[in-house]
XYZ file of C-alpha atoms in Angstrom:
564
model
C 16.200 65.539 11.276
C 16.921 66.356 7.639
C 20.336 64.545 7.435
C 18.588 61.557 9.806
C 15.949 61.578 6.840
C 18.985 61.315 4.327
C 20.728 58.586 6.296
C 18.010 56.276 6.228
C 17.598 56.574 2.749
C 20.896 55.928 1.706
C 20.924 52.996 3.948
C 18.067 51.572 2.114
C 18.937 52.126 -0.856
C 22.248 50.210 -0.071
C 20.753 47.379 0.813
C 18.520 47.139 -1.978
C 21.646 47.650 -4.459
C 23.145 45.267 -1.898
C 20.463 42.077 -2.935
C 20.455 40.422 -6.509
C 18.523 38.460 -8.400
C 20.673 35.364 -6.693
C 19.699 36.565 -3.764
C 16.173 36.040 -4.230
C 16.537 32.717 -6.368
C 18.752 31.977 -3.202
C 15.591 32.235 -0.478
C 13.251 31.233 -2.806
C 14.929 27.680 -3.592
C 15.233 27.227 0.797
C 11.963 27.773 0.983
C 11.593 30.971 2.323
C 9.174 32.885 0.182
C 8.911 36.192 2.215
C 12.881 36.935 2.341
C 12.643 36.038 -1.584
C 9.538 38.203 -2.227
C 11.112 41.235 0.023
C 14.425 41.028 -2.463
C 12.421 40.665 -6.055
C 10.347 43.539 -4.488
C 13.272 45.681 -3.500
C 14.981 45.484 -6.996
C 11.842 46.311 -8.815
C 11.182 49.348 -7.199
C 15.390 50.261 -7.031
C 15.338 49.548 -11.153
C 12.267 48.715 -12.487
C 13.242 46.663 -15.009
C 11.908 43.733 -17.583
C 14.458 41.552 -15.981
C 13.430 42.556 -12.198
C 9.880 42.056 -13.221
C 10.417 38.760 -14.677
C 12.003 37.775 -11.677
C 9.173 38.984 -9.199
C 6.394 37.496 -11.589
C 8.380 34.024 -11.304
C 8.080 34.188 -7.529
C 4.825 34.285 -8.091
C 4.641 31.812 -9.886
C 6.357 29.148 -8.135
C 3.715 29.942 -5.553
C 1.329 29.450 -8.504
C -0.293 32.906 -8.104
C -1.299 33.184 -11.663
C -2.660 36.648 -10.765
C 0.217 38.855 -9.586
C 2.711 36.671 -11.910
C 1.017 38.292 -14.651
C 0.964 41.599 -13.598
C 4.612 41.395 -12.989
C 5.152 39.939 -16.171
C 2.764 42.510 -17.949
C 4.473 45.668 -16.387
C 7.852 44.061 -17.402
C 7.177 43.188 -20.771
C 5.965 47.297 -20.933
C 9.011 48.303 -19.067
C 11.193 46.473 -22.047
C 9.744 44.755 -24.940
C 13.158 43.775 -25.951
C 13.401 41.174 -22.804
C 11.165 37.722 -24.089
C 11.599 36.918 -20.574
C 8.283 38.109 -19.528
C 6.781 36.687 -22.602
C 8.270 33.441 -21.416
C 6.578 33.817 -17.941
C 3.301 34.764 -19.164
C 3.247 31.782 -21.293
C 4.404 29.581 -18.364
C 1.330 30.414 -16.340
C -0.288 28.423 -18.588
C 1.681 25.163 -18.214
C 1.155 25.935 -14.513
C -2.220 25.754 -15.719
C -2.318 22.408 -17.055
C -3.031 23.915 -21.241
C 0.683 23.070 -21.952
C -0.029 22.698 -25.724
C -1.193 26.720 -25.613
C 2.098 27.595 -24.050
C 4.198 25.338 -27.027
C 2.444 27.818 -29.179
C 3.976 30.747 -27.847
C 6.959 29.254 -26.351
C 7.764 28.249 -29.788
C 7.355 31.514 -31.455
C 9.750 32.877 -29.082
C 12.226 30.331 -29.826
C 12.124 31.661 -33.244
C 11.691 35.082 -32.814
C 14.994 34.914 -30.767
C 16.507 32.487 -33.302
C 17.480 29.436 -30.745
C 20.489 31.557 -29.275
C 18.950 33.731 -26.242
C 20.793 30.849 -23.634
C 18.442 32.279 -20.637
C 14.926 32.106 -22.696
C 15.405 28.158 -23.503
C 16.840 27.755 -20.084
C 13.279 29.266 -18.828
C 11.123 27.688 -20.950
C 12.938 24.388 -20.356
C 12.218 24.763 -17.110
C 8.481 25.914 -17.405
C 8.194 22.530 -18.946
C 9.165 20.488 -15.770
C 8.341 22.991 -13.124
C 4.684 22.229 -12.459
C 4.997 18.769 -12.430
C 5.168 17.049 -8.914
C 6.303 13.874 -7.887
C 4.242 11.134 -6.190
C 1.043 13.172 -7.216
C -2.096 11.724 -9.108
C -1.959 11.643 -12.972
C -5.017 14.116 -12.896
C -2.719 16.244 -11.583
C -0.118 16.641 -13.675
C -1.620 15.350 -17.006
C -1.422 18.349 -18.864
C 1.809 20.441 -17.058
C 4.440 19.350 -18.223
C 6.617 18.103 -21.437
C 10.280 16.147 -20.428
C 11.360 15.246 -23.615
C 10.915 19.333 -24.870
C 12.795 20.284 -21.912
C 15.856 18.231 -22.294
C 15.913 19.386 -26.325
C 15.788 23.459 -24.584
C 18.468 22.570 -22.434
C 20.408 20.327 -24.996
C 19.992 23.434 -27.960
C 21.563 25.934 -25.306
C 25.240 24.417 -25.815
C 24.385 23.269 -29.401
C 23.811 26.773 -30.550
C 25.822 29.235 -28.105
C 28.989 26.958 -27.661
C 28.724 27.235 -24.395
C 27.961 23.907 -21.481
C 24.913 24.752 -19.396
C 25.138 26.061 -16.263
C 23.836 24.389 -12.836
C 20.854 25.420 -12.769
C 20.573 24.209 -16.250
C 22.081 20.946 -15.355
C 19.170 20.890 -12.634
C 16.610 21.362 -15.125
C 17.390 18.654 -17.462
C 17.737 15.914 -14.674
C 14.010 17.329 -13.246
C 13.026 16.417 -16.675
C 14.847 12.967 -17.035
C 13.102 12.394 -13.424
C 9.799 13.112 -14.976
C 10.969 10.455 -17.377
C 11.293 7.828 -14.453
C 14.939 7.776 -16.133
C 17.057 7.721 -13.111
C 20.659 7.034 -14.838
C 20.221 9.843 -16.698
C 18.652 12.377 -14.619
C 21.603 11.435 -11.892
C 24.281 11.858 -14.636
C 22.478 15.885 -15.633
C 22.215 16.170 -11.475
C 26.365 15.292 -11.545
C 26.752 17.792 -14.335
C 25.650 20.019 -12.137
C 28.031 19.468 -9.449
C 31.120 19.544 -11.656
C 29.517 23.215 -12.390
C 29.078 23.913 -8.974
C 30.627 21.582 -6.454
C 28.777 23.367 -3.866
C 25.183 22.914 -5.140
C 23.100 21.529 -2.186
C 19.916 20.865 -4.779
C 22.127 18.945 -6.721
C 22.788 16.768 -3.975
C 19.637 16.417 -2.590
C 17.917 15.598 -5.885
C 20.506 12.545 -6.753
C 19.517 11.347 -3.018
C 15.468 11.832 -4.632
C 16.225 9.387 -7.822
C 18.119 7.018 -5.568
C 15.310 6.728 -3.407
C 12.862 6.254 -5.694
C 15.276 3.558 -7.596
C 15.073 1.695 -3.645
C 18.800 2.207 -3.100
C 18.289 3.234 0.281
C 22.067 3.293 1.152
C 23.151 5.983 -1.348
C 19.629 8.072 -0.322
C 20.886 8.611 2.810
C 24.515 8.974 2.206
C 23.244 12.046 -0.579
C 21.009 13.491 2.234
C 23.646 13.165 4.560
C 26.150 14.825 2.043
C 23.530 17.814 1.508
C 22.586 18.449 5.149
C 26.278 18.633 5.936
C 27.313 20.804 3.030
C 24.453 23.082 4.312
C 22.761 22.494 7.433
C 19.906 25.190 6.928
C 18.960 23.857 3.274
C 15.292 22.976 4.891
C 14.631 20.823 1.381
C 17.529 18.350 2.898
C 15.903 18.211 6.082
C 12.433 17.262 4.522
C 13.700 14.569 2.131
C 15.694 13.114 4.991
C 12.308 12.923 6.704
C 10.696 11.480 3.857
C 13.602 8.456 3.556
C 13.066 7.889 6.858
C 9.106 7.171 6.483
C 10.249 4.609 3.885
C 12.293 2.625 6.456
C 9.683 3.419 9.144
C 11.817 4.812 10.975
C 8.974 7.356 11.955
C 10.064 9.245 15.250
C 13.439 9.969 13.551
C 11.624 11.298 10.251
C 9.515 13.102 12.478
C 12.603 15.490 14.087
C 13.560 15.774 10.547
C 10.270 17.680 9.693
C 10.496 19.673 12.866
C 13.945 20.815 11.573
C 12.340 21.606 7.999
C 10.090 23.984 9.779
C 12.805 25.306 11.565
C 15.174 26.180 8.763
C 12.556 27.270 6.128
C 10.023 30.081 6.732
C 6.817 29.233 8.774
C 4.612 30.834 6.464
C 0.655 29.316 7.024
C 1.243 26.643 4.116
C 4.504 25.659 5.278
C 3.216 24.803 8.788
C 0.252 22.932 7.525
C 2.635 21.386 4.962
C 4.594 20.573 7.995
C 1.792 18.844 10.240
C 0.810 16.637 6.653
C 4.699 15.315 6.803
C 4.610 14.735 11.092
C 1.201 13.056 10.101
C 2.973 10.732 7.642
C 5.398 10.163 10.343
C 3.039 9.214 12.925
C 3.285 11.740 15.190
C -0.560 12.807 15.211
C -0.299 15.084 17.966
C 2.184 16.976 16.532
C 0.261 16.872 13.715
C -2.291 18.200 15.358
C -0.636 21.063 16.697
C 1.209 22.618 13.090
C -2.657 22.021 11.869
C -3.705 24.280 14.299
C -0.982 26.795 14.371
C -1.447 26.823 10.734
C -5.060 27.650 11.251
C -4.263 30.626 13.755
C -1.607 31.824 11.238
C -4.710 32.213 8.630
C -4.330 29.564 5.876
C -6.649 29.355 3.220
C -6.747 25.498 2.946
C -9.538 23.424 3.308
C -6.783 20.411 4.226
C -7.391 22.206 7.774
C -10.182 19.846 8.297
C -8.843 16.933 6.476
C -5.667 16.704 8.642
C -8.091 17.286 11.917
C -10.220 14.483 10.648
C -7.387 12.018 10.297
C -5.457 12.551 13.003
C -8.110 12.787 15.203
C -9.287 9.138 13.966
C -5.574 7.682 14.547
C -5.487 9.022 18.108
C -8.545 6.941 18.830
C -10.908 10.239 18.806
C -13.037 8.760 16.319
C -16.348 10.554 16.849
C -14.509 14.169 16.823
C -12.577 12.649 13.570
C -15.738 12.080 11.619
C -16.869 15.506 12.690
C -13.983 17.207 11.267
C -14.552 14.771 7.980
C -17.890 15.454 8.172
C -17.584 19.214 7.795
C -14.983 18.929 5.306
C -17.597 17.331 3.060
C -20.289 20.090 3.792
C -17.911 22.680 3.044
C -18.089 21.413 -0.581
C -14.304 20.107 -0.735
C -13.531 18.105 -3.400
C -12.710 14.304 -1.962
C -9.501 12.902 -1.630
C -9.467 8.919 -1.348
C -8.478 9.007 1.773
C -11.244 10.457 2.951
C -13.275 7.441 2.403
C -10.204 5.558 4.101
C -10.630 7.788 7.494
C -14.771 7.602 7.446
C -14.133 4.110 7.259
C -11.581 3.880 10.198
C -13.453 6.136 12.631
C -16.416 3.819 11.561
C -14.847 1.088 12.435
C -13.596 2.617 15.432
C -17.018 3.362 16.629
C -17.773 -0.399 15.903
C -20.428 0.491 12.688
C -18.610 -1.704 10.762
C -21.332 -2.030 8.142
C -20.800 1.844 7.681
C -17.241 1.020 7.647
C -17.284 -1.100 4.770
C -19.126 1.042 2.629
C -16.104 3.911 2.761
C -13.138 1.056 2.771
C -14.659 -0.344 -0.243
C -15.013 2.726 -1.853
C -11.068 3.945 -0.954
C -9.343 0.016 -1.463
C -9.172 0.381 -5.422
C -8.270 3.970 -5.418
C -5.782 4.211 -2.418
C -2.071 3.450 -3.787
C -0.605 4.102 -0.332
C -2.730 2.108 2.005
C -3.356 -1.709 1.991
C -7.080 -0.755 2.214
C -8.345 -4.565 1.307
C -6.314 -5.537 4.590
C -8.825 -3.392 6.651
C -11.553 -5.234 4.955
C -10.189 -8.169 5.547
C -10.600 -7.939 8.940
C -13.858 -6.258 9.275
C -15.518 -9.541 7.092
C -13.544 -11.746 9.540
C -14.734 -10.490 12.509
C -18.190 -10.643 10.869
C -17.819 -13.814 9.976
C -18.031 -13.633 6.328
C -15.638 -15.566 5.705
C -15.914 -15.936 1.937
C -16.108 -11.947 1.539
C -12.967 -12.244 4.011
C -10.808 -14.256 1.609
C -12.043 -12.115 -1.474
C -10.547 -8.998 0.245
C -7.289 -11.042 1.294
C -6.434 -11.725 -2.195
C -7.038 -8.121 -2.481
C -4.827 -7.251 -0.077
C -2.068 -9.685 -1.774
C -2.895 -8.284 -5.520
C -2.089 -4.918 -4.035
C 1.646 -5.912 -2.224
C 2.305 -7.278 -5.691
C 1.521 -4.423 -7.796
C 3.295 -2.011 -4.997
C 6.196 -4.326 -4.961
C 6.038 -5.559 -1.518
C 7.076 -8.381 -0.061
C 3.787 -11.087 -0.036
C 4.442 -13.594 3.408
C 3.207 -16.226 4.628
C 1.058 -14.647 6.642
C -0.764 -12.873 3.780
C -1.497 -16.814 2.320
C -2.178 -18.119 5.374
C -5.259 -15.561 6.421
C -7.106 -16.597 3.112
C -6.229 -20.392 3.618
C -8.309 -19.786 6.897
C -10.862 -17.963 5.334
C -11.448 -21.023 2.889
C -11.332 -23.353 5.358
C -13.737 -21.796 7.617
C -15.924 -21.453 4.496
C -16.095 -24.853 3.989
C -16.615 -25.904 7.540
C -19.152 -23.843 7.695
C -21.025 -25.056 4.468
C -23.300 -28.219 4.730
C -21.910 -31.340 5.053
C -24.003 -33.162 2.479
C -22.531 -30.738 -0.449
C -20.306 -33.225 -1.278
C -19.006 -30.774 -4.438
C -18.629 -27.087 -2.719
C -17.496 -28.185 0.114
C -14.610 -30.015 -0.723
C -13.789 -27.612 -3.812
C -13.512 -25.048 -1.139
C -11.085 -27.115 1.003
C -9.135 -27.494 -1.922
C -8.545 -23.840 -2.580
C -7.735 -23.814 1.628
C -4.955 -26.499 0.855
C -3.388 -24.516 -2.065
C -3.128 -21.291 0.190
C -1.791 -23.631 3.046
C 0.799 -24.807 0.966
C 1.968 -20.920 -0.235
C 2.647 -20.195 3.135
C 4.544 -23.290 3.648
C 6.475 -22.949 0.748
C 7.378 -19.008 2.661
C 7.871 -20.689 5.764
C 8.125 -24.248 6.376
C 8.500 -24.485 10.095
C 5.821 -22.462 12.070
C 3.117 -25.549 13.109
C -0.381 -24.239 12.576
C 0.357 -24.121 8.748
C 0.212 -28.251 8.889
C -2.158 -28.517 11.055
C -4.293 -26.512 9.477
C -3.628 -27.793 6.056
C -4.336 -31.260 7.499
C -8.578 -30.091 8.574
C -8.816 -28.565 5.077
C -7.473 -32.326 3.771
C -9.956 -34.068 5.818
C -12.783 -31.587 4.214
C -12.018 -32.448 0.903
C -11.543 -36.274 2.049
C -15.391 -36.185 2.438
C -15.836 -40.118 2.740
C -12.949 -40.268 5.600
C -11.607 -42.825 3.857
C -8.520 -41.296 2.323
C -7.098 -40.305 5.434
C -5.593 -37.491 3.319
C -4.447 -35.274 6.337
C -1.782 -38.056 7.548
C 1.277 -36.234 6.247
C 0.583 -33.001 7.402
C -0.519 -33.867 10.721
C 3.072 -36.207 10.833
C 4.874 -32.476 9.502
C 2.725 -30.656 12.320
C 4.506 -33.010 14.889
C 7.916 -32.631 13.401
C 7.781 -28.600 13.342
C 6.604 -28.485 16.838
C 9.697 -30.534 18.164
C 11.796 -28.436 15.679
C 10.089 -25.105 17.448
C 10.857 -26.653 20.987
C 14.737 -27.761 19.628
C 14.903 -23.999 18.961
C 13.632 -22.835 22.250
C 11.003 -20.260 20.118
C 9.432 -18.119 22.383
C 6.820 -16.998 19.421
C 5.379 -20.512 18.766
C 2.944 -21.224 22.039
C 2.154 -25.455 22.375
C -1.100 -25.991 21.985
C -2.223 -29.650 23.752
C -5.056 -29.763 22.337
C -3.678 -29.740 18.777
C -0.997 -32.450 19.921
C -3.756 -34.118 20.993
C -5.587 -33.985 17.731
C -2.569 -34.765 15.611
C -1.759 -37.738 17.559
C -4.905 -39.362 17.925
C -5.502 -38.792 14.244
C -2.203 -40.378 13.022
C -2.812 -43.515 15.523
C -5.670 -44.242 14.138
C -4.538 -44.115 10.952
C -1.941 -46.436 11.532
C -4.719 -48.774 13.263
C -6.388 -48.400 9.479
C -4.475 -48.438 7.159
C -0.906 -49.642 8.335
C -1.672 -52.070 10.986
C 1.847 -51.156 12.376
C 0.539 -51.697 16.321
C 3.660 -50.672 17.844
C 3.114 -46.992 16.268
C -0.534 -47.198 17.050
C 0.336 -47.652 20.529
C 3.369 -45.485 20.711
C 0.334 -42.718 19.196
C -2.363 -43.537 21.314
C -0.042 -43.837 24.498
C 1.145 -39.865 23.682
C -2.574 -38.683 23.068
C -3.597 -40.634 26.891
C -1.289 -38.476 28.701
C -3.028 -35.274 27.718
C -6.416 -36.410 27.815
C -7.213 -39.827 29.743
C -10.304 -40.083 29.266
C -10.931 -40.380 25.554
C -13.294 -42.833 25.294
C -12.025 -43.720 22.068
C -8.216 -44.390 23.307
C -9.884 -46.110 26.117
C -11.623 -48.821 24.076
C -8.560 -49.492 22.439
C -6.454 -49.798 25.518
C -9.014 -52.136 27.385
C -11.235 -53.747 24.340
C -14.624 -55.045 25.877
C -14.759 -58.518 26.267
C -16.216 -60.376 23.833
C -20.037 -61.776 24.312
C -20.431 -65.313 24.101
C -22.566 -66.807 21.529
C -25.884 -67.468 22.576
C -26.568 -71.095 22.864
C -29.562 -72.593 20.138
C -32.850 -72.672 21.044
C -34.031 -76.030 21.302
């Protein structure tokens, strides 16, 4: 028993001698906290020193547990006041907690104390100055975490004052900081720095594919990502970015097996999994979703996202009632709101078919919500309504906010607020000879930014031509000739090209022809098109009276003879 006793111990103190600090940077980087925490854990209580601490407090605080990051830093600062690597992480906690200027205060003083030349203090405070920051969330967020231009100097000073070129990690750091900086071309070139350091650095790889992305060169995204997950097929982070590229091109049940391979290859702690079912929600696969939110539940996270990601994937898999239950005790729980929120009330609103409810939470989330085309909702909520005017308000909404996103504005997005105009006006007296026909107008100009998008689909022109006749009050101008004579010419162009999206509408043909031949009756006297007109609009409908009188005029009465 005795030498069984000894055995064991020997083994386990060989494997803690066994793990470094690179082993633990190593898990921690793949996203799997436990294996990292088990190694910064093992060396702390094999050598319990300020360096050992350092590196167990800075687990925690990548995991931003401000609590047992200082105590680690605390106890390694005792262990050896020497090391100004705890002093480093206890000032970091407070970037972490958005008082960055508190932590320049200290960080600074340690520069000094250490005279500029201690290569792995600037390298961590460099990095404590980009850390914290995440990209893609809200300014409030990371308004106070972070300083770029501080962290490049820190990383710049290293080979300035010790001769030597910065590691990869190093590398890393400044091109996190340039990427703060939205300055792709130079945050790619620290990233490449990096590489000739360490041609083998997956992060490096998978962070060039980040600014490429971002920069919209979608080809060299997913030729980096491809580079990274083949260089090392269990780096999860290359298997969530891949996921996240794939959103972008919508390619959403491929992104989707990317997640499930992120969970696979990184630990499935409770935050991962719920992180997890957020991604397969972005995705579009709610019921898997669904089920990472609940395993994450089971597993025992502390989130209140729990009921957020319930609530909105219960709404987009038509459940709307259960949806706005799970919102609904989100909001009594006393979580602070999200925009979204008010985007998911709305859509299980809507769902229900209490669209006046609905419009009171789209409204709210449209000016707020940078990743949905909220106005587009509303947009359709006024239409079906019939509020037309409120309609074409939110349509140029929903235009204003393609623009500002960068999206391509088609004719489609023109032509829904041309229609809203021009049902405005036809639905506005006929006497208000000044609105209505100012209305019209505003119709026509929309009409004519889809055309200029698309010049050949058919109900543009015709279209256009009703709004001309509403602003040609007097129905004297005859001002929707032309685009009733265009109508006529896109639908033979649409049958030339055998479309099988354009459907022939005879009663439109009808209205077009009819229209034009009587404008030639008016206004060109050219008879032979007038008949060649009127003979096209008789075969569809034969019994116009209007086409009938001019095909067989009523004789003329005689003159009544004087009265004697």
């Amino acid at each position: 028993m005795k030498s069984w006793i000894l055995g064991l111990g020997l083994l386990v103190s060989n494997v803690a001698f066994g793990q470094t600090i690179q082993d633990g940077l190593h898990f921690l980087d793949r996203h799997q906290p436990s294996r990292a925490k088990q190694v910064f854990e093992s060396l702390v209580a094999s050598a319990p020193t300020g360096e050992n601490y350092y590196f167990l407090g800075y687990y925690h605080l990548n995991l931003r547990d401000w609590d047992n990051a200082k105590a680690a830093f605390e106890k390694g600062k005792a262990a050896d006041p020497k090391n100004y690597l705890n002093q480093v992480g206890l000032a970091s906690i407070l970037v972490g907690q958005n008082n960055v200027s508190a932590a320049k205060v200290e960080f600074d003083r340690i520069i000094k104390e250490t005279k500029e030349k201690n290569p792995d203090v600037l390298h961590r405070i460099a990095e404590a100055y980009e850390m914290f920051y995440v990209l893609g969330k809200e300014d409030s967020f990371n308004a106070n975490n972070n300083d770029p231009g501080e962290a490049i100097r820190l990383i710049d000073l290293i080979q300035e004052k010790t001769k030597k070129v910065p590691n990869a990690a190093q590398y890393i750091v400044k091109g996190d900081a340039f990427l703060i900086k939205n300055d792709g071309g130079n945050a790619v070139t620290a990233y490449e720095q990096a590489l000739l350091q360490d041609p083998r650095n997956v992060k490096a790889k998978v962070k060039i594919g980040i600014v490429y992305l971002r920069g919209k060169n979608y080809k060299e995204t997913q030729a980096r990502y491809k580079e990274a997950i083949d260089l090392d097929s269990n780096y999860a982070p290359a298997h969530r970015r891949y996921g996240e590229y794939l959103i972008v091109g919508n390619q959403y049940k491929n992104a989707a097996r990317y997640f499930r391979k992120y969970l696979e290859k990184a630990e499935a702690t409770p935050e991962v999994t719920l992180e997890t079912a957020k991604l397969l929600f972005l995705s579009k696969d709610y019921e898997g979703a669904m089920k990472f939110t609940d395993e994450a539940d089971k597993k025992g996270v502390k989130d209140n996202d729990i009921y957020r990601m319930r609530g909105y994937a219960n709404v987009e898999m038509g459940n709307f009632q259960q949806g706005i239950e799970n919102l609904d005790g989100m909001v009594k729980k006393g979580v602070k709101p999200y925009f979204m929120d008010d985007l998911y009330f709305g859509k299980g609103y809507q769902g229900l078919g209490k669209d006046s409810i609905a419009l009171l939470y789209l409204e709210r989330a449209a000016p707020l919500d940078t990743n949905n085309n909220v106005y587009s909702l509303i947009h359709d909520v006024r239409y079906k309504q019939k509020r037309y005017a409120d309609a074409a308000k939110a349509g140029l909404g929903s235009i204003d906010w393609k623009k500002k996103k960068n999206q391509t504005v088609g004719s489609g997005d023109f032509f829904k607020v041309a229609m809203d105009y021009y049902l405005t006006s036809a639905y506005m007296d006929r006497a208000d000879t000044l609105g209505r026909p100012a209305m019209a107008m505003k119709a026509d100009s929309m009409f004519a930014k889809a055309i200029e998008i698309n010049d050949k689909w058919p109900p543009f022109y015709i279209n256009r031509a009703r709004a001309n006749n509403f602003i040609d009050y007097t129905g004297t101008k005859w001002l929707g000739a032309p685009y009733y004579e265009k109508f006529l010419a896109a639908v033979e162009q649409q049958k030339a090209e055998k479309s099988t999206q354009y459907k022939e509408d005879k009663n439109q043909l009808f209205e077009a022809l009819k229209f034009l031949g009587g404008y030639h009756l008016s206004v060109t006297k050219d008879e032979a098109k007038v008949k060649e007109l009127f003979t096209k609009a008789q075969e569809i409908k034969p019994d116009d009276p209007d086409i009938k009188a001019y095909f067989n005029p009523a004789p003329a009465v005689p003159a009544a003879a004087p009265k004697k």
